[in-house]
PDB file of C-alpha atoms and ligand atoms in Angstrom:
ATOM      1  CA  MET A   1    -205.997  59.707 152.738  1.00  0.00           C
ATOM      2  CA  ARG A   2    -209.352  58.111 153.415  1.00  0.00           C
ATOM      3  CA  LEU A   3    -210.967  59.649 150.316  1.00  0.00           C
ATOM      4  CA  LYS A   4    -208.088  59.275 147.869  1.00  0.00           C
ATOM      5  CA  ASP A   5    -209.253  60.156 144.319  1.00  0.00           C
ATOM      6  CA  LYS A   6    -212.929  60.344 145.324  1.00  0.00           C
ATOM      7  CA  THR A   7    -214.957  63.291 144.059  1.00  0.00           C
ATOM      8  CA  ALA A   8    -217.163  65.159 146.507  1.00  0.00           C
ATOM      9  CA  LEU A   9    -219.726  67.933 146.125  1.00  0.00           C
ATOM     10  CA  ILE A  10    -220.771  69.876 149.219  1.00  0.00           C
ATOM     11  CA  THR A  11    -223.780  72.184 149.109  1.00  0.00           C
ATOM     12  CA  GLY A  12    -223.700  75.339 151.197  1.00  0.00           C
ATOM     13  CA  GLY A  13    -219.936  74.830 151.284  1.00  0.00           C
ATOM     14  CA  GLY A  14    -219.009  78.505 151.407  1.00  0.00           C
ATOM     15  CA  ARG A  15    -218.720  78.661 155.177  1.00  0.00           C
ATOM     16  CA  GLY A  16    -219.407  76.875 158.453  1.00  0.00           C
ATOM     17  CA  ILE A  17    -219.782  73.104 158.570  1.00  0.00           C
ATOM     18  CA  GLY A  18    -219.762  72.789 154.757  1.00  0.00           C
ATOM     19  CA  ALA A  19    -216.518  74.739 154.319  1.00  0.00           C
ATOM     20  CA  THR A  20    -214.806  72.804 157.120  1.00  0.00           C
ATOM     21  CA  THR A  21    -215.944  69.520 155.548  1.00  0.00           C
ATOM     22  CA  ALA A  22    -214.569  70.620 152.165  1.00  0.00           C
ATOM     23  CA  LEU A  23    -211.154  71.381 153.678  1.00  0.00           C
ATOM     24  CA  LEU A  24    -211.087  68.089 155.595  1.00  0.00           C
ATOM     25  CA  MET A  25    -212.038  66.079 152.504  1.00  0.00           C
ATOM     26  CA  LEU A  26    -209.325  67.815 150.452  1.00  0.00           C
ATOM     27  CA  ALA A  27    -206.790  66.852 153.114  1.00  0.00           C
ATOM     28  CA  GLU A  28    -208.055  63.250 152.893  1.00  0.00           C
ATOM     29  CA  GLY A  29    -207.257  63.078 149.174  1.00  0.00           C
ATOM     30  CA  ALA A  30    -210.628  63.930 147.607  1.00  0.00           C
ATOM     31  CA  ARG A  31    -211.247  66.233 144.677  1.00  0.00           C
ATOM     32  CA  VAL A  32    -213.835  68.619 146.040  1.00  0.00           C
ATOM     33  CA  GLY A  33    -216.379  71.137 144.774  1.00  0.00           C
ATOM     34  CA  VAL A  34    -218.546  73.462 146.819  1.00  0.00           C
ATOM     35  CA  VAL A  35    -221.780  75.079 145.753  1.00  0.00           C
ATOM     36  CA  ASP A  36    -223.220  78.211 147.313  1.00  0.00           C
ATOM     37  CA  LEU A  37    -225.591  81.044 146.464  1.00  0.00           C
ATOM     38  CA  HIS A  38    -222.893  83.554 145.460  1.00  0.00           C
ATOM     39  CA  GLU A  39    -219.244  83.346 144.410  1.00  0.00           C
ATOM     40  CA  ALA A  40    -218.330  85.850 147.132  1.00  0.00           C
ATOM     41  CA  ASN A  41    -219.602  83.401 149.797  1.00  0.00           C
ATOM     42  CA  MET A  42    -216.920  80.931 148.718  1.00  0.00           C
ATOM     43  CA  ALA A  43    -213.911  83.265 148.369  1.00  0.00           C
ATOM     44  CA  LYS A  44    -212.628  82.656 151.905  1.00  0.00           C
ATOM     45  CA  VAL A  45    -212.730  78.853 151.824  1.00  0.00           C
ATOM     46  CA  VAL A  46    -211.127  78.817 148.353  1.00  0.00           C
ATOM     47  CA  GLU A  47    -208.316  81.010 149.671  1.00  0.00           C
ATOM     48  CA  THR A  48    -207.868  78.813 152.761  1.00  0.00           C
ATOM     49  CA  ALA A  49    -207.709  75.714 150.554  1.00  0.00           C
ATOM     50  CA  ARG A  50    -205.157  77.399 148.279  1.00  0.00           C
ATOM     51  CA  SER A  51    -202.990  78.417 151.236  1.00  0.00           C
ATOM     52  CA  ARG A  52    -202.890  74.718 152.215  1.00  0.00           C
ATOM     53  CA  GLY A  53    -201.922  73.657 148.682  1.00  0.00           C
ATOM     54  CA  TYR A  54    -205.317  72.448 147.433  1.00  0.00           C
ATOM     55  CA  GLU A  55    -207.581  73.525 144.604  1.00  0.00           C
ATOM     56  CA  LEU A  56    -211.231  73.815 145.579  1.00  0.00           C
ATOM     57  CA  LYS A  57    -213.725  74.152 142.711  1.00  0.00           C
ATOM     58  CA  THR A  58    -216.736  76.420 143.151  1.00  0.00           C
ATOM     59  CA  PHE A  59    -220.204  76.275 141.638  1.00  0.00           C
ATOM     60  CA  ILE A  60    -222.886  78.910 142.021  1.00  0.00           C
ATOM     61  CA  GLY A  61    -226.363  77.581 142.640  1.00  0.00           C
ATOM     62  CA  ASP A  62    -229.493  77.430 144.739  1.00  0.00           C
ATOM     63  CA  VAL A  63    -230.386  73.986 146.092  1.00  0.00           C
ATOM     64  CA  SER A  64    -234.081  74.878 146.187  1.00  0.00           C
ATOM     65  CA  GLN A  65    -234.336  75.530 142.422  1.00  0.00           C
ATOM     66  CA  LYS A  66    -234.566  72.436 140.212  1.00  0.00           C
ATOM     67  CA  GLU A  67    -232.947  74.011 137.134  1.00  0.00           C
ATOM     68  CA  SER A  68    -230.102  75.468 139.160  1.00  0.00           C
ATOM     69  CA  VAL A  69    -229.461  72.078 140.798  1.00  0.00           C
ATOM     70  CA  GLN A  70    -229.342  70.318 137.430  1.00  0.00           C
ATOM     71  CA  ASN A  71    -226.926  72.956 136.127  1.00  0.00           C
ATOM     72  CA  PHE A  72    -224.418  72.693 138.982  1.00  0.00           C
ATOM     73  CA  MET A  73    -224.664  68.891 139.148  1.00  0.00           C
ATOM     74  CA  ASP A  74    -223.920  68.608 135.401  1.00  0.00           C
ATOM     75  CA  ALA A  75    -221.112  71.178 135.719  1.00  0.00           C
ATOM     76  CA  PHE A  76    -219.591  69.197 138.612  1.00  0.00           C
ATOM     77  CA  VAL A  77    -219.639  65.920 136.670  1.00  0.00           C
ATOM     78  CA  ASN A  78    -218.248  67.653 133.565  1.00  0.00           C
ATOM     79  CA  GLU A  79    -215.402  68.976 135.690  1.00  0.00           C
ATOM     80  CA  PHE A  80    -214.595  65.835 137.692  1.00  0.00           C
ATOM     81  CA  GLY A  81    -215.943  63.019 135.486  1.00  0.00           C
ATOM     82  CA  ARG A  82    -218.070  61.432 138.232  1.00  0.00           C
ATOM     83  CA  ILE A  83    -219.681  62.126 141.610  1.00  0.00           C
ATOM     84  CA  ASP A  84    -218.741  59.773 144.434  1.00  0.00           C
ATOM     85  CA  ILE A  85    -219.960  61.815 147.422  1.00  0.00           C
ATOM     86  CA  LEU A  86    -222.757  64.342 147.830  1.00  0.00           C
ATOM     87  CA  VAL A  87    -223.089  66.241 151.114  1.00  0.00           C
ATOM     88  CA  ASN A  88    -226.465  67.952 151.337  1.00  0.00           C
ATOM     89  CA  ASN A  89    -225.413  70.619 153.808  1.00  0.00           C
ATOM     90  CA  ALA A  90    -227.050  73.886 152.647  1.00  0.00           C
ATOM     91  CA  GLY A  91    -229.524  75.102 155.228  1.00  0.00           C
ATOM     92  CA  MET A  92    -231.127  78.167 156.770  1.00  0.00           C
ATOM     93  CA  ALA A  93    -233.638  79.095 159.449  1.00  0.00           C
ATOM     94  CA  ILE A  94    -235.980  82.013 160.075  1.00  0.00           C
ATOM     95  CA  LEU A  95    -236.476  82.724 163.779  1.00  0.00           C
ATOM     96  CA  ARG A  96    -240.069  83.869 164.477  1.00  0.00           C
ATOM     97  CA  PRO A  97    -242.514  82.848 167.225  1.00  0.00           C
ATOM     98  CA  PHE A  98    -245.269  80.387 166.322  1.00  0.00           C
ATOM     99  CA  LEU A  99    -248.102  82.939 166.310  1.00  0.00           C
ATOM    100  CA  GLU A 100    -246.159  85.217 163.942  1.00  0.00           C
ATOM    101  CA  LYS A 101    -244.856  82.509 161.592  1.00  0.00           C
ATOM    102  CA  THR A 102    -245.972  83.002 158.013  1.00  0.00           C
ATOM    103  CA  VAL A 103    -246.723  80.611 155.189  1.00  0.00           C
ATOM    104  CA  GLU A 104    -243.843  82.282 153.311  1.00  0.00           C
ATOM    105  CA  ASP A 105    -241.449  81.397 156.175  1.00  0.00           C
ATOM    106  CA  TRP A 106    -242.612  77.785 155.988  1.00  0.00           C
ATOM    107  CA  ILE A 107    -242.312  77.515 152.212  1.00  0.00           C
ATOM    108  CA  LYS A 108    -238.822  79.062 152.066  1.00  0.00           C
ATOM    109  CA  THR A 109    -237.610  76.897 154.956  1.00  0.00           C
ATOM    110  CA  LEU A 110    -239.009  73.668 153.514  1.00  0.00           C
ATOM    111  CA  GLU A 111    -237.737  74.520 150.026  1.00  0.00           C
ATOM    112  CA  VAL A 112    -234.128  74.964 151.135  1.00  0.00           C
ATOM    113  CA  ASN A 113    -233.832  72.438 153.975  1.00  0.00           C
ATOM    114  CA  LEU A 114    -235.992  69.565 152.712  1.00  0.00           C
ATOM    115  CA  ILE A 115    -236.877  69.909 149.027  1.00  0.00           C
ATOM    116  CA  GLY A 116    -233.304  71.053 148.334  1.00  0.00           C
ATOM    117  CA  VAL A 117    -232.043  67.758 149.758  1.00  0.00           C
ATOM    118  CA  PHE A 118    -234.447  65.866 147.504  1.00  0.00           C
ATOM    119  CA  LEU A 119    -233.499  67.846 144.366  1.00  0.00           C
ATOM    120  CA  CYS A 120    -229.727  67.511 144.857  1.00  0.00           C
ATOM    121  CA  ALA A 121    -229.953  63.831 145.813  1.00  0.00           C
ATOM    122  CA  GLN A 122    -232.148  63.044 142.820  1.00  0.00           C
ATOM    123  CA  ALA A 123    -229.795  64.811 140.397  1.00  0.00           C
ATOM    124  CA  ALA A 124    -226.721  63.104 141.905  1.00  0.00           C
ATOM    125  CA  ALA A 125    -228.377  59.687 142.167  1.00  0.00           C
ATOM    126  CA  LYS A 126    -228.861  59.510 138.389  1.00  0.00           C
ATOM    127  CA  TYR A 127    -225.080  59.727 137.950  1.00  0.00           C
ATOM    128  CA  MET A 128    -224.362  57.464 140.927  1.00  0.00           C
ATOM    129  CA  LEU A 129    -226.720  54.742 139.696  1.00  0.00           C
ATOM    130  CA  ALA A 130    -224.973  54.788 136.304  1.00  0.00           C
ATOM    131  CA  GLN A 131    -221.618  54.431 138.143  1.00  0.00           C
ATOM    132  CA  LYS A 132    -223.135  51.764 140.433  1.00  0.00           C
ATOM    133  CA  SER A 133    -221.678  53.539 143.478  1.00  0.00           C
ATOM    134  CA  GLY A 134    -222.117  56.646 145.572  1.00  0.00           C
ATOM    135  CA  LYS A 135    -222.529  58.067 149.033  1.00  0.00           C
ATOM    136  CA  ILE A 136    -225.103  60.684 149.970  1.00  0.00           C
ATOM    137  CA  ILE A 137    -224.887  62.368 153.362  1.00  0.00           C
ATOM    138  CA  ASN A 138    -227.777  64.593 154.370  1.00  0.00           C
ATOM    139  CA  ILE A 139    -227.327  67.146 157.142  1.00  0.00           C
ATOM    140  CA  SER A 140    -230.271  67.218 159.503  1.00  0.00           C
ATOM    141  CA  SER A 141    -230.125  68.704 163.009  1.00  0.00           C
ATOM    142  CA  ILE A 142    -230.629  67.831 166.631  1.00  0.00           C
ATOM    143  CA  ARG A 143    -233.825  69.860 166.114  1.00  0.00           C
ATOM    144  CA  GLY A 144    -235.123  67.189 163.755  1.00  0.00           C
ATOM    145  CA  ILE A 145    -234.988  64.474 166.427  1.00  0.00           C
ATOM    146  CA  ASP A 146    -238.189  63.494 168.265  1.00  0.00           C
ATOM    147  CA  HIS A 147    -238.993  65.934 171.122  1.00  0.00           C
ATOM    148  CA  CYS A 148    -236.081  68.265 170.226  1.00  0.00           C
ATOM    149  CA  GLY A 149    -237.943  70.686 167.924  1.00  0.00           C
ATOM    150  CA  ARG A 150    -237.189  74.266 168.919  1.00  0.00           C
ATOM    151  CA  GLU A 151    -239.477  77.183 169.643  1.00  0.00           C
ATOM    152  CA  GLY A 152    -239.317  79.856 166.929  1.00  0.00           C
ATOM    153  CA  ILE A 153    -237.983  77.490 164.289  1.00  0.00           C
ATOM    154  CA  MET A 154    -240.724  74.857 164.207  1.00  0.00           C
ATOM    155  CA  ASP A 155    -240.672  74.956 160.391  1.00  0.00           C
ATOM    156  CA  TYR A 156    -236.899  74.295 160.350  1.00  0.00           C
ATOM    157  CA  SER A 157    -237.315  71.539 162.964  1.00  0.00           C
ATOM    158  CA  ALA A 158    -240.045  69.883 160.858  1.00  0.00           C
ATOM    159  CA  ALA A 159    -237.896  70.148 157.715  1.00  0.00           C
ATOM    160  CA  LYS A 160    -234.931  68.565 159.520  1.00  0.00           C
ATOM    161  CA  ALA A 161    -237.183  65.749 160.837  1.00  0.00           C
ATOM    162  CA  GLY A 162    -238.269  65.279 157.227  1.00  0.00           C
ATOM    163  CA  VAL A 163    -234.635  64.923 156.172  1.00  0.00           C
ATOM    164  CA  ILE A 164    -234.227  61.964 158.557  1.00  0.00           C
ATOM    165  CA  ASN A 165    -237.323  60.251 157.183  1.00  0.00           C
ATOM    166  CA  LEU A 166    -236.363  61.036 153.575  1.00  0.00           C
ATOM    167  CA  THR A 167    -232.896  59.587 154.186  1.00  0.00           C
ATOM    168  CA  LYS A 168    -234.350  56.254 155.259  1.00  0.00           C
ATOM    169  CA  THR A 169    -236.651  56.018 152.244  1.00  0.00           C
ATOM    170  CA  MET A 170    -233.884  57.036 149.853  1.00  0.00           C
ATOM    171  CA  ALA A 171    -231.610  54.414 151.420  1.00  0.00           C
ATOM    172  CA  LYS A 172    -234.195  51.760 150.497  1.00  0.00           C
ATOM    173  CA  GLU A 173    -234.877  53.061 146.990  1.00  0.00           C
ATOM    174  CA  LEU A 174    -231.261  53.678 146.001  1.00  0.00           C
ATOM    175  CA  ALA A 175    -229.835  50.415 147.415  1.00  0.00           C
ATOM    176  CA  PRO A 176    -227.723  48.449 146.819  1.00  0.00           C
ATOM    177  CA  HIS A 177    -225.240  50.767 145.104  1.00  0.00           C
ATOM    178  CA  ILE A 178    -225.813  54.065 146.941  1.00  0.00           C
ATOM    179  CA  ASN A 179    -225.481  54.538 150.708  1.00  0.00           C
ATOM    180  CA  VAL A 180    -227.640  57.313 152.131  1.00  0.00           C
ATOM    181  CA  ASN A 181    -227.113  58.514 155.697  1.00  0.00           C
ATOM    182  CA  THR A 182    -227.778  61.515 157.901  1.00  0.00           C
ATOM    183  CA  VAL A 183    -225.569  63.502 160.220  1.00  0.00           C
ATOM    184  CA  ALA A 184    -227.611  65.375 162.820  1.00  0.00           C
ATOM    185  CA  PRO A 185    -225.388  68.047 164.380  1.00  0.00           C
ATOM    186  CA  GLY A 186    -225.981  69.529 167.784  1.00  0.00           C
ATOM    187  CA  HIS A 187    -225.392  73.234 168.375  1.00  0.00           C
ATOM    188  CA  THR A 188    -222.294  74.188 166.431  1.00  0.00           C
ATOM    189  CA  LEU A 189    -220.139  77.316 166.475  1.00  0.00           C
ATOM    190  CA  THR A 190    -220.718  78.762 162.997  1.00  0.00           C
ATOM    191  CA  GLU A 191    -222.067  82.025 161.639  1.00  0.00           C
ATOM    192  CA  MET A 192    -225.549  80.466 161.848  1.00  0.00           C
ATOM    193  CA  THR A 193    -225.352  80.440 165.655  1.00  0.00           C
ATOM    194  CA  ALA A 194    -222.936  83.364 166.154  1.00  0.00           C
ATOM    195  CA  SER A 195    -225.737  85.929 166.031  1.00  0.00           C
ATOM    196  CA  LEU A 196    -227.843  84.247 168.727  1.00  0.00           C
ATOM    197  CA  PRO A 197    -228.113  86.071 172.074  1.00  0.00           C
ATOM    198  CA  GLU A 198    -225.494  85.130 174.667  1.00  0.00           C
ATOM    199  CA  ALA A 199    -228.187  83.654 176.957  1.00  0.00           C
ATOM    200  CA  VAL A 200    -229.361  81.277 174.220  1.00  0.00           C
ATOM    201  CA  ARG A 201    -225.826  80.084 173.541  1.00  0.00           C
ATOM    202  CA  LYS A 202    -225.260  79.622 177.276  1.00  0.00           C
ATOM    203  CA  ASN A 203    -228.324  77.349 177.376  1.00  0.00           C
ATOM    204  CA  MET A 204    -226.966  75.387 174.428  1.00  0.00           C
ATOM    205  CA  ILE A 205    -223.716  74.780 176.309  1.00  0.00           C
ATOM    206  CA  GLU A 206    -225.528  73.882 179.542  1.00  0.00           C
ATOM    207  CA  GLY A 207    -227.848  71.523 177.612  1.00  0.00           C
ATOM    208  CA  SER A 208    -224.929  69.508 176.307  1.00  0.00           C
ATOM    209  CA  TYR A 209    -223.470  66.878 178.638  1.00  0.00           C
ATOM    210  CA  LEU A 210    -220.036  67.670 177.182  1.00  0.00           C
ATOM    211  CA  LYS A 211    -220.542  71.309 178.278  1.00  0.00           C
ATOM    212  CA  ARG A 212    -219.600  72.987 175.031  1.00  0.00           C
ATOM    213  CA  MET A 213    -220.930  73.709 171.568  1.00  0.00           C
ATOM    214  CA  ALA A 214    -219.534  71.650 168.693  1.00  0.00           C
ATOM    215  CA  GLN A 215    -216.704  72.993 166.594  1.00  0.00           C
ATOM    216  CA  PRO A 216    -217.406  72.619 162.848  1.00  0.00           C
ATOM    217  CA  GLU A 217    -214.585  70.006 162.793  1.00  0.00           C
ATOM    218  CA  ASP A 218    -216.583  67.791 165.202  1.00  0.00           C
ATOM    219  CA  ILE A 219    -219.359  67.595 162.620  1.00  0.00           C
ATOM    220  CA  ALA A 220    -217.058  67.418 159.575  1.00  0.00           C
ATOM    221  CA  ARG A 221    -215.317  64.339 161.013  1.00  0.00           C
ATOM    222  CA  ALA A 222    -218.664  62.507 161.284  1.00  0.00           C
ATOM    223  CA  ILE A 223    -219.475  63.457 157.682  1.00  0.00           C
ATOM    224  CA  LEU A 224    -216.027  62.224 156.616  1.00  0.00           C
ATOM    225  CA  PHE A 225    -216.631  58.913 158.380  1.00  0.00           C
ATOM    226  CA  LEU A 226    -219.914  58.320 156.525  1.00  0.00           C
ATOM    227  CA  ALA A 227    -218.284  59.320 153.224  1.00  0.00           C
ATOM    228  CA  SER A 228    -215.339  56.943 153.709  1.00  0.00           C
ATOM    229  CA  ASP A 229    -214.973  53.202 153.164  1.00  0.00           C
ATOM    230  CA  ASP A 230    -215.150  52.810 156.965  1.00  0.00           C
ATOM    231  CA  ALA A 231    -218.929  53.258 156.625  1.00  0.00           C
ATOM    232  CA  ASN A 232    -219.557  50.981 153.638  1.00  0.00           C
ATOM    233  CA  PHE A 233    -222.164  48.925 155.546  1.00  0.00           C
ATOM    234  CA  PHE A 234    -224.086  51.946 156.885  1.00  0.00           C
ATOM    235  CA  THR A 235    -227.244  53.042 155.138  1.00  0.00           C
ATOM    236  CA  GLY A 236    -230.390  54.835 156.293  1.00  0.00           C
ATOM    237  CA  GLN A 237    -228.746  55.770 159.596  1.00  0.00           C
ATOM    238  CA  VAL A 238    -228.673  58.938 161.670  1.00  0.00           C
ATOM    239  CA  LEU A 239    -225.382  59.859 163.282  1.00  0.00           C
ATOM    240  CA  LEU A 240    -226.167  62.239 166.149  1.00  0.00           C
ATOM    241  CA  VAL A 241    -223.215  64.505 166.950  1.00  0.00           C
ATOM    242  CA  ASP A 242    -224.637  66.543 169.792  1.00  0.00           C
ATOM    243  CA  GLY A 243    -222.431  66.223 172.866  1.00  0.00           C
ATOM    244  CA  GLY A 244    -225.284  64.362 174.561  1.00  0.00           C
ATOM    245  CA  PHE A 245    -227.840  67.170 174.196  1.00  0.00           C
ATOM    246  CA  SER A 246    -230.589  64.749 173.106  1.00  0.00           C
ATOM    247  CA  LEU A 247    -230.096  62.572 176.218  1.00  0.00           C
ATOM    248  CA  LYS A 248    -232.040  65.086 178.308  1.00  0.00           C
TER     249      LYS A 248
HETATM  250  P1  NAD B 301    -224.118  78.488 157.823  1.00  0.00           P
HETATM  251  O1  NAD B 301    -225.288  79.399 157.803  1.00  0.00           O
HETATM  252  O2  NAD B 301    -222.871  78.944 158.481  1.00  0.00           O
HETATM  253  O3  NAD B 301    -223.759  78.027 156.318  1.00  0.00           O
HETATM  254  C1  NAD B 301    -224.767  77.604 155.439  1.00  0.00           C
HETATM  255  C2  NAD B 301    -224.322  77.840 154.010  1.00  0.00           C
HETATM  256  O4  NAD B 301    -225.393  77.404 153.147  1.00  0.00           O
HETATM  257  C3  NAD B 301    -224.068  79.329 153.705  1.00  0.00           C
HETATM  258  O5  NAD B 301    -222.838  79.480 153.040  1.00  0.00           O
HETATM  259  C4  NAD B 301    -225.260  79.691 152.803  1.00  0.00           C
HETATM  260  O6  NAD B 301    -224.952  80.709 151.863  1.00  0.00           O
HETATM  261  C5  NAD B 301    -225.557  78.364 152.129  1.00  0.00           C
HETATM  262  N1  NAD B 301    -226.936  78.297 151.614  1.00  0.00           N
HETATM  263  C6  NAD B 301    -228.075  78.687 152.243  1.00  0.00           C
HETATM  264  N2  NAD B 301    -229.137  78.511 151.445  1.00  0.00           N
HETATM  265  C7  NAD B 301    -228.666  77.974 150.277  1.00  0.00           C
HETATM  266  C8  NAD B 301    -229.279  77.581 149.065  1.00  0.00           C
HETATM  267  N3  NAD B 301    -230.609  77.709 148.873  1.00  0.00           N
HETATM  268  N4  NAD B 301    -228.501  77.053 148.084  1.00  0.00           N
HETATM  269  C9  NAD B 301    -227.145  76.955 148.254  1.00  0.00           C
HETATM  270  N5  NAD B 301    -226.519  77.327 149.385  1.00  0.00           N
HETATM  271  C10 NAD B 301    -227.263  77.840 150.383  1.00  0.00           C
HETATM  272  O7  NAD B 301    -224.663  77.124 158.451  1.00  0.00           O
HETATM  273  P2  NAD B 301    -223.915  75.975 159.279  1.00  0.00           P
HETATM  274  O8  NAD B 301    -224.044  76.285 160.726  1.00  0.00           O
HETATM  275  O9  NAD B 301    -222.586  75.692 158.695  1.00  0.00           O
HETATM  276  O10 NAD B 301    -224.919  74.755 158.995  1.00  0.00           O
HETATM  277  C11 NAD B 301    -224.701  73.815 157.965  1.00  0.00           C
HETATM  278  C12 NAD B 301    -225.811  72.777 158.025  1.00  0.00           C
HETATM  279  O11 NAD B 301    -225.853  72.193 159.325  1.00  0.00           O
HETATM  280  C13 NAD B 301    -227.200  73.367 157.779  1.00  0.00           C
HETATM  281  O12 NAD B 301    -227.989  72.425 157.076  1.00  0.00           O
HETATM  282  C14 NAD B 301    -227.733  73.550 159.176  1.00  0.00           C
HETATM  283  O13 NAD B 301    -229.138  73.550 159.204  1.00  0.00           O
HETATM  284  C15 NAD B 301    -227.136  72.358 159.878  1.00  0.00           C
HETATM  285  N6  NAD B 301    -227.033  72.490 161.330  1.00  0.00           N
HETATM  286  C16 NAD B 301    -226.327  73.524 161.885  1.00  0.00           C
HETATM  287  C17 NAD B 301    -226.263  73.615 163.276  1.00  0.00           C
HETATM  288  C18 NAD B 301    -225.514  74.726 163.976  1.00  0.00           C
HETATM  289  O14 NAD B 301    -225.643  74.839 165.209  1.00  0.00           O
HETATM  290  N7  NAD B 301    -224.723  75.547 163.290  1.00  0.00           N
HETATM  291  C19 NAD B 301    -226.906  72.653 164.075  1.00  0.00           C
HETATM  292  C20 NAD B 301    -227.603  71.638 163.469  1.00  0.00           C
HETATM  293  C21 NAD B 301    -227.663  71.553 162.087  1.00  0.00           C
END
């Protein structure tokens, strides 16, 4: 029960890493809400939570739209009374070679993956500063680490690098009451990667020293660690959970 009575909001929590994190945090005693673009996206995780005896609250919203963010943040605090943990997990990528990449691809990708992190963190931080406590965990990617940017998703890689930099600055500005850290997952078995060609996924496995892709639980456990009291002296850090991929 490492998060007993804590309240946690997870963006993009309808599936994948976000949904797995929500279920893990519920099992650790937290009261949890997930936000996603559509209610239907969250039906499965809500049902899974219910079948395990937990109530998972849902909020509809778009992390890239300021008004929407304010609405779901206020609704979360109205529901739970406070916000102890924010996991900025919502993300997306558009795969297109460099010469065909459009400005629209770049804007959409930066809006969701980078500006969305800023908007949600800013809205949550106002409540957390009033409480004089809070933990913000931003989800970057192995692709945001120096020299690991990936062909076809250079906009996503740049956004995820931006998340790491933003985390460090936020850690300075929001200290001493709010801890801000990043989890940078390696290649993880979720719907985001399920549609990739077999050859690409084979390369991802070969590129990892542990010779497998991450399960969503591998990433969720790192997020849980940073959200728990075990990480009270961590701020501005990047926890790389990549099976050694970045060692190459
Ligand atoms: P996923 O695509 O399975 O789930 C992402 C969720 O975010 C979806 O439910 C989607 O509806 C939601 N979402 C997308 N845009 C949103 C928006 N504007 N507002 C609200 N919700 C939105 O992805 P995943 O694999 O679980 O990845 C989760 C996070 O981890 C993302 O930030 C991703 O970039 C990052 N990541 C994933 C991998 C991987 O290999 N899967 C690797 C590194 C980093």
